[in-house]
XYZ file of C-alpha atoms in Angstrom:
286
model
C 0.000 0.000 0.000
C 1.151 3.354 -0.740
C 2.351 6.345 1.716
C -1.085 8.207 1.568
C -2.191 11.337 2.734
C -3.610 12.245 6.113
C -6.585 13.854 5.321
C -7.260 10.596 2.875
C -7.675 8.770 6.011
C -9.561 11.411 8.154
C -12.297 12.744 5.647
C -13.192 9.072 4.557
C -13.825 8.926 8.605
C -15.408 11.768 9.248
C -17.801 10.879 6.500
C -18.641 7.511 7.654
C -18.614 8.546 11.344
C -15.596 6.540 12.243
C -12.440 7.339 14.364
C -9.342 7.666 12.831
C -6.320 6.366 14.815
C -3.339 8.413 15.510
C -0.511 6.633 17.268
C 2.786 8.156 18.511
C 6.240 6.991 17.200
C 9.543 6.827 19.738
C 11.230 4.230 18.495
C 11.014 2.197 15.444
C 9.462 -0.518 16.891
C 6.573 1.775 17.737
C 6.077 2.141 14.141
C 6.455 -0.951 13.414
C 4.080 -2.258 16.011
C 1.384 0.285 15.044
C 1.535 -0.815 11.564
C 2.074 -4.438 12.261
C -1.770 -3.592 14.877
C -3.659 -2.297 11.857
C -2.393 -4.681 9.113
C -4.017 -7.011 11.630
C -7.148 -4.962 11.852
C -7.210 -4.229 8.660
C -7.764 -0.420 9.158
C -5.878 2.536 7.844
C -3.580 4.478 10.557
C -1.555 7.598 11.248
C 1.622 7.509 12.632
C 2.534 10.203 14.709
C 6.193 11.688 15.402
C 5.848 14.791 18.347
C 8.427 17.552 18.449
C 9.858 15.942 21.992
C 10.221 12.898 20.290
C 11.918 14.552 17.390
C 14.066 15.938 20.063
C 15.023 12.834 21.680
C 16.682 11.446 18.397
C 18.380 15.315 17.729
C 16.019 16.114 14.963
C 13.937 14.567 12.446
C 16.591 13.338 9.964
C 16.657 9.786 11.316
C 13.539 8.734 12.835
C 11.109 10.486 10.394
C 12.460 8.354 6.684
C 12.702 5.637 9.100
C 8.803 5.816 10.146
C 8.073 6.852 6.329
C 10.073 3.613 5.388
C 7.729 1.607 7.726
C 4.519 2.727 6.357
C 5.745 2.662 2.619
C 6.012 -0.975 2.930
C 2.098 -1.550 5.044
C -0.192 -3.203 3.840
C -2.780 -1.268 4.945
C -2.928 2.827 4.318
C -0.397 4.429 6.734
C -0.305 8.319 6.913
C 3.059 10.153 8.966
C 2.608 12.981 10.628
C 4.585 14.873 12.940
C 2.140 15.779 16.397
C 2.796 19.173 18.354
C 5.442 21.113 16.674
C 6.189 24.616 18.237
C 8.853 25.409 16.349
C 8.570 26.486 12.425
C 11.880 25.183 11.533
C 10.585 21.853 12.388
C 7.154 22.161 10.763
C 9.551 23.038 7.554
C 11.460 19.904 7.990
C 8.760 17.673 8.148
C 7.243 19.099 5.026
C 10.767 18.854 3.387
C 11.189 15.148 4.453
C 7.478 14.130 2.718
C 5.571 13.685 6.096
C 1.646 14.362 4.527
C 0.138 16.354 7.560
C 1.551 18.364 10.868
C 0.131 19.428 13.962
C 1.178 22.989 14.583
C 0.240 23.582 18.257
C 0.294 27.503 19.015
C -2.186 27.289 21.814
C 0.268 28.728 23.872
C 0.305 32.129 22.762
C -2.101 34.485 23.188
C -5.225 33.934 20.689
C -4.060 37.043 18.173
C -0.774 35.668 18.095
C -2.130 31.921 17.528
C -3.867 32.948 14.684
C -1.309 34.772 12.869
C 1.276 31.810 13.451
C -1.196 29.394 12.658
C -2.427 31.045 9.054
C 1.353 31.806 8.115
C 2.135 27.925 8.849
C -0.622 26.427 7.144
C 0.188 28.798 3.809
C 2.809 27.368 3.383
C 2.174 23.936 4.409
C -0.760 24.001 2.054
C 1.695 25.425 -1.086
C 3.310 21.975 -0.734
C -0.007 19.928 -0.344
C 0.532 18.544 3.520
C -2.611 19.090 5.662
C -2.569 20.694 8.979
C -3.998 20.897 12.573
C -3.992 23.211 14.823
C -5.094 23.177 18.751
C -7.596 25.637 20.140
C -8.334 25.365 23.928
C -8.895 28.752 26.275
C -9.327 31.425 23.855
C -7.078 34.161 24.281
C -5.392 32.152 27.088
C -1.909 30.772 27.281
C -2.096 27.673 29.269
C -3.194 25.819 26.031
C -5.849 23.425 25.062
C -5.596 21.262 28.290
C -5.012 23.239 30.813
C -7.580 22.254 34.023
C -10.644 23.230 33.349
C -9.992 24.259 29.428
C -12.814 23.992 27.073
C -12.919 25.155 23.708
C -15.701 28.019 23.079
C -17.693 26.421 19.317
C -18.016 30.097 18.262
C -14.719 30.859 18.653
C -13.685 27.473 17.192
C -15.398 28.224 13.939
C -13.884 31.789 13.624
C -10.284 30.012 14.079
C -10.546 27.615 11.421
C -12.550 30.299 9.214
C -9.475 32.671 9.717
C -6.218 30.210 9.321
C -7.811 27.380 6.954
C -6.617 24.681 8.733
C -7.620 20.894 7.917
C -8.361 19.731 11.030
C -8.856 21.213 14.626
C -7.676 19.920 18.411
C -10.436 20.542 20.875
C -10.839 20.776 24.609
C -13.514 18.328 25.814
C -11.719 17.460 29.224
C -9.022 15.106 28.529
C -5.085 15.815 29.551
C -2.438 14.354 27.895
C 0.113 11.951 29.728
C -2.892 10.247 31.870
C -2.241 6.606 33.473
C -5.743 6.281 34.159
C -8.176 5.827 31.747
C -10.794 7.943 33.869
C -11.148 11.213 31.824
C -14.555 12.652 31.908
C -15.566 13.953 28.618
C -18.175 16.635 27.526
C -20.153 14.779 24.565
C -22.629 17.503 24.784
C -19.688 20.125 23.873
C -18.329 17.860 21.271
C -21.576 17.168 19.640
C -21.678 21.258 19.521
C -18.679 21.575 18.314
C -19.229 18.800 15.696
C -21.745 21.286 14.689
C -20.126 24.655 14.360
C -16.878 23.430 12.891
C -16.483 22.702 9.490
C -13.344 20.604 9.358
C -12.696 17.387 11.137
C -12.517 17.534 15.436
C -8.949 15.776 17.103
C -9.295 14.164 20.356
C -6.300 14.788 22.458
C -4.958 13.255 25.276
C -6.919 9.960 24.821
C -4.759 7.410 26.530
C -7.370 8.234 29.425
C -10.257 7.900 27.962
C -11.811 4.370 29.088
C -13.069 2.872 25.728
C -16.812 3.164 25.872
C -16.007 7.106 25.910
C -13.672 7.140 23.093
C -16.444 5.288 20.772
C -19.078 7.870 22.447
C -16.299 10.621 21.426
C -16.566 9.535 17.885
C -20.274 8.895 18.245
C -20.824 12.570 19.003
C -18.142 14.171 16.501
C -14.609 13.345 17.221
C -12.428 12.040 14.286
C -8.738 11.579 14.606
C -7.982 9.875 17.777
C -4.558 10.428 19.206
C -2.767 8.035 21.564
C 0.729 7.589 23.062
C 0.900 7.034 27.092
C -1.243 4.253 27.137
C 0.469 2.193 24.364
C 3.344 2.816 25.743
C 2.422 1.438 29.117
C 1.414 -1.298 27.190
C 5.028 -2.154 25.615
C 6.714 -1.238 28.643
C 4.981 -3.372 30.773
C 5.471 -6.441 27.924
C 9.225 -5.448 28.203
C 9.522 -5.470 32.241
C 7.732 -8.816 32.396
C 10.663 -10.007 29.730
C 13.248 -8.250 31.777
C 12.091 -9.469 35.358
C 11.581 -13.314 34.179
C 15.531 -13.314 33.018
C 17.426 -11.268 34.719
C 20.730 -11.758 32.619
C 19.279 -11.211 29.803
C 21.208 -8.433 27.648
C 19.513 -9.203 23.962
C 17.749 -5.492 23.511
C 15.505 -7.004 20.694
C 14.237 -10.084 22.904
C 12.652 -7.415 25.341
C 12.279 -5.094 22.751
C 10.614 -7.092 20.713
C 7.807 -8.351 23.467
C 6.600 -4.981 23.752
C 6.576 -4.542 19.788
C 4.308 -7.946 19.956
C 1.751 -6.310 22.824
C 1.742 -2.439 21.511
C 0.265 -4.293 17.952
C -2.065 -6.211 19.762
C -3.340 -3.273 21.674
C -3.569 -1.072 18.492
C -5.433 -4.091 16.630
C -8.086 -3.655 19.952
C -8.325 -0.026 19.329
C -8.724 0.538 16.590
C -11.791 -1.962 16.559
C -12.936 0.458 19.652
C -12.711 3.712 16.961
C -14.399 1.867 14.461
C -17.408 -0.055 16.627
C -21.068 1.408 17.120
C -21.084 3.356 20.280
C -23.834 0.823 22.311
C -21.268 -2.407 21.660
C -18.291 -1.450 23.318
C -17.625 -2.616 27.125
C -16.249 -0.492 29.541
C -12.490 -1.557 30.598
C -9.440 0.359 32.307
C-alpha cells in the first residue's frame, strides 16, 4: 500500500462517522508495532512523530524516513505525521522530508498571536499539499488546550478555522495528555456542539485516558482523529519489564524489545476496533 495522505484517512472517517487512529512513534518498533496492529485490523492508521520525540533522536533526519520507510512498505494505508510542533523550523522539515500532515500547536500564545502563526504555517504547508492541525483550547489564554478546566468556546472554534484554513482542529472536551488512568470525563454535549459549528474534522487529544466506551461515544458525538501515546506505551513497557524481570541476565535489547513490539500491535489491533465499533457495543475496561 502506498504512503497516503492524512486527510485521505480522516475525511473518509469523518464521512462515515468513524475514528481515525493516531498513534505516537519513539522508536522504530513503535512504528512498526502500530503498523504491524492495523495490518491485523485491517484499518488505515496515522503515525505520529511529536516535536519531543523529534528531540530525543536530535532532529527529524533519522527517525522520520525511518517511520516513512515503515509505512511505505504496510499493507494497509499508513499516513506520517509529525504531532505538536512549536517550532517552524521543524514544521519546515517535516514538510521537506514528505511527512503528509503536521500538527502545529500555538495554543500557547495568546489567541491574536495563535492565529497569525497558525495562518502563516498552514500557507505554506498548504503550497506543498501537507494538511494541517492546529489546537484551540482557552481562547485568548496561554495555558493551552488542556489546561484544568480548558474547554474550547464552538463560536470561537469556527472563527479560528474560518481565519487560518486549517484541515483539522484539536479541541478541549476534558481530557489531559500523559494520563495513566483511563478515567477522563468527557463533555459529549460540547463535542456534539462543536461537531456542529466546525467545518473541518474535530482531534481528540490526550486519549490514553479515555476508558473505551467514551472514546467510541467521542466519535459517536463528533470526534475524528484519535490520538494516543501514554497508554500504548504502558502497554510495551509493561510487555518489556515482564521479559526483563523473568531473566534477569538477559542483555539481547531485541528479545525485550521485541515483546513490547508484539503487545503495543495487539493493543492497536483492539483499538482501533474500539474507533471503528457502534457506540452501544463497546464494554467499559481500564
Amino acid at each position: 500500500m502506498p504512503l497516503v495522505g492524512t486527510g485521505d484517512i480522516v475525511a473518509p472517517a469523518a464521512r462515515t462517522g468513524h475514528g481515525a487512529g493516531a498513534f505516537n512513534v519513539i522508536q522504530l518498533e513503535h512504528a512498526q508495532a502500530i503498523v504491524a496492529g492495523a495490518e491485523e485490523a485491517g484499518a488505515p492508521v496515522i503515525l505520529q512523530i511529536s516535536e519531543n520525540a523529534a528531540r530525543y533522536h536530535g532532529g527529524l533526519r533519522a527517525i522520520g524516513p525511518a517511520t516513512l520507510a515503515v509505512a511505505r512498505a504496510a499493507r494497509v494505508p499508513v499516513a506520517v505525521h509529525l504531532d505538536h510542533a512549536t517550532s517552524d523550523d521543524l514544521v519546515h522539515e517535516a514538510v521537506e522530508l514528505g511527512f503528509a500532515s503536521v500538527m502545529y500547536d500555538a495554543s500557547a500564545l495568546p489567541y491574536e498571536e495563535n492565529l497569525r502563526a497558525t495562518a502563516a504555517i498552514t500557507a505554506h504547508c498548504h503550497e506543498a499539499g501537507v494538511w494541517v492541525e492546529a489546537e484551540l483550547g482557552e481562547v485568548g489564554g496561554k495555558d493551552g488546550v488542556h489546561a484544568p478546566g480548558a474547554r474550547t468556546d464552538p463560536a470561537g472554534a469556527a472563527a479560528f478555522v474560518a481565519a487560518t484554513g486549517v484541515d483539522a482542529l484539536a479541541v478541549a472536551v476534558g481530557t489531559s495528555h500523559a494520563m495513566l488512568t483511563r478515567d477522563a470525563a468527557l463533555d459529549f454535549a460540547l463535542i456534539r456542539a462543536l461537531r456542529e459549528a466546525v467545518p473541518v474534522p474535530l482531534v481528540l487529544h490526550g486519549s490514553s485516558g479515555v476508558a473505551d466506551d467514551a472514546l467510541t461515544a467521542a466519535v459517536d458525538h463528533g470526534m475524528t482523529k484519535v490520538n494516543l501515546a501514554t497508554h500504548l506505551n504502558r502497554v510495551f513497557t509493561t510487555a518489556a519489564r515482564e521479559v526483563l524481570a523473568g531473566d534477569p541476565s538477559l542483555v539481547d535489547t531485541r528479545r525485550y524489545l521485541g515483546a513490547g513490539r508484539t503487545a503495543m500491535a495487539g493493543e492497536v489491533t483492539r483499538l482501533l476496533g474500539v474507533l471503528r465499533a457502534p457506540a452501544a457495543s463497546v464494554t467499559r475496561t481500564r
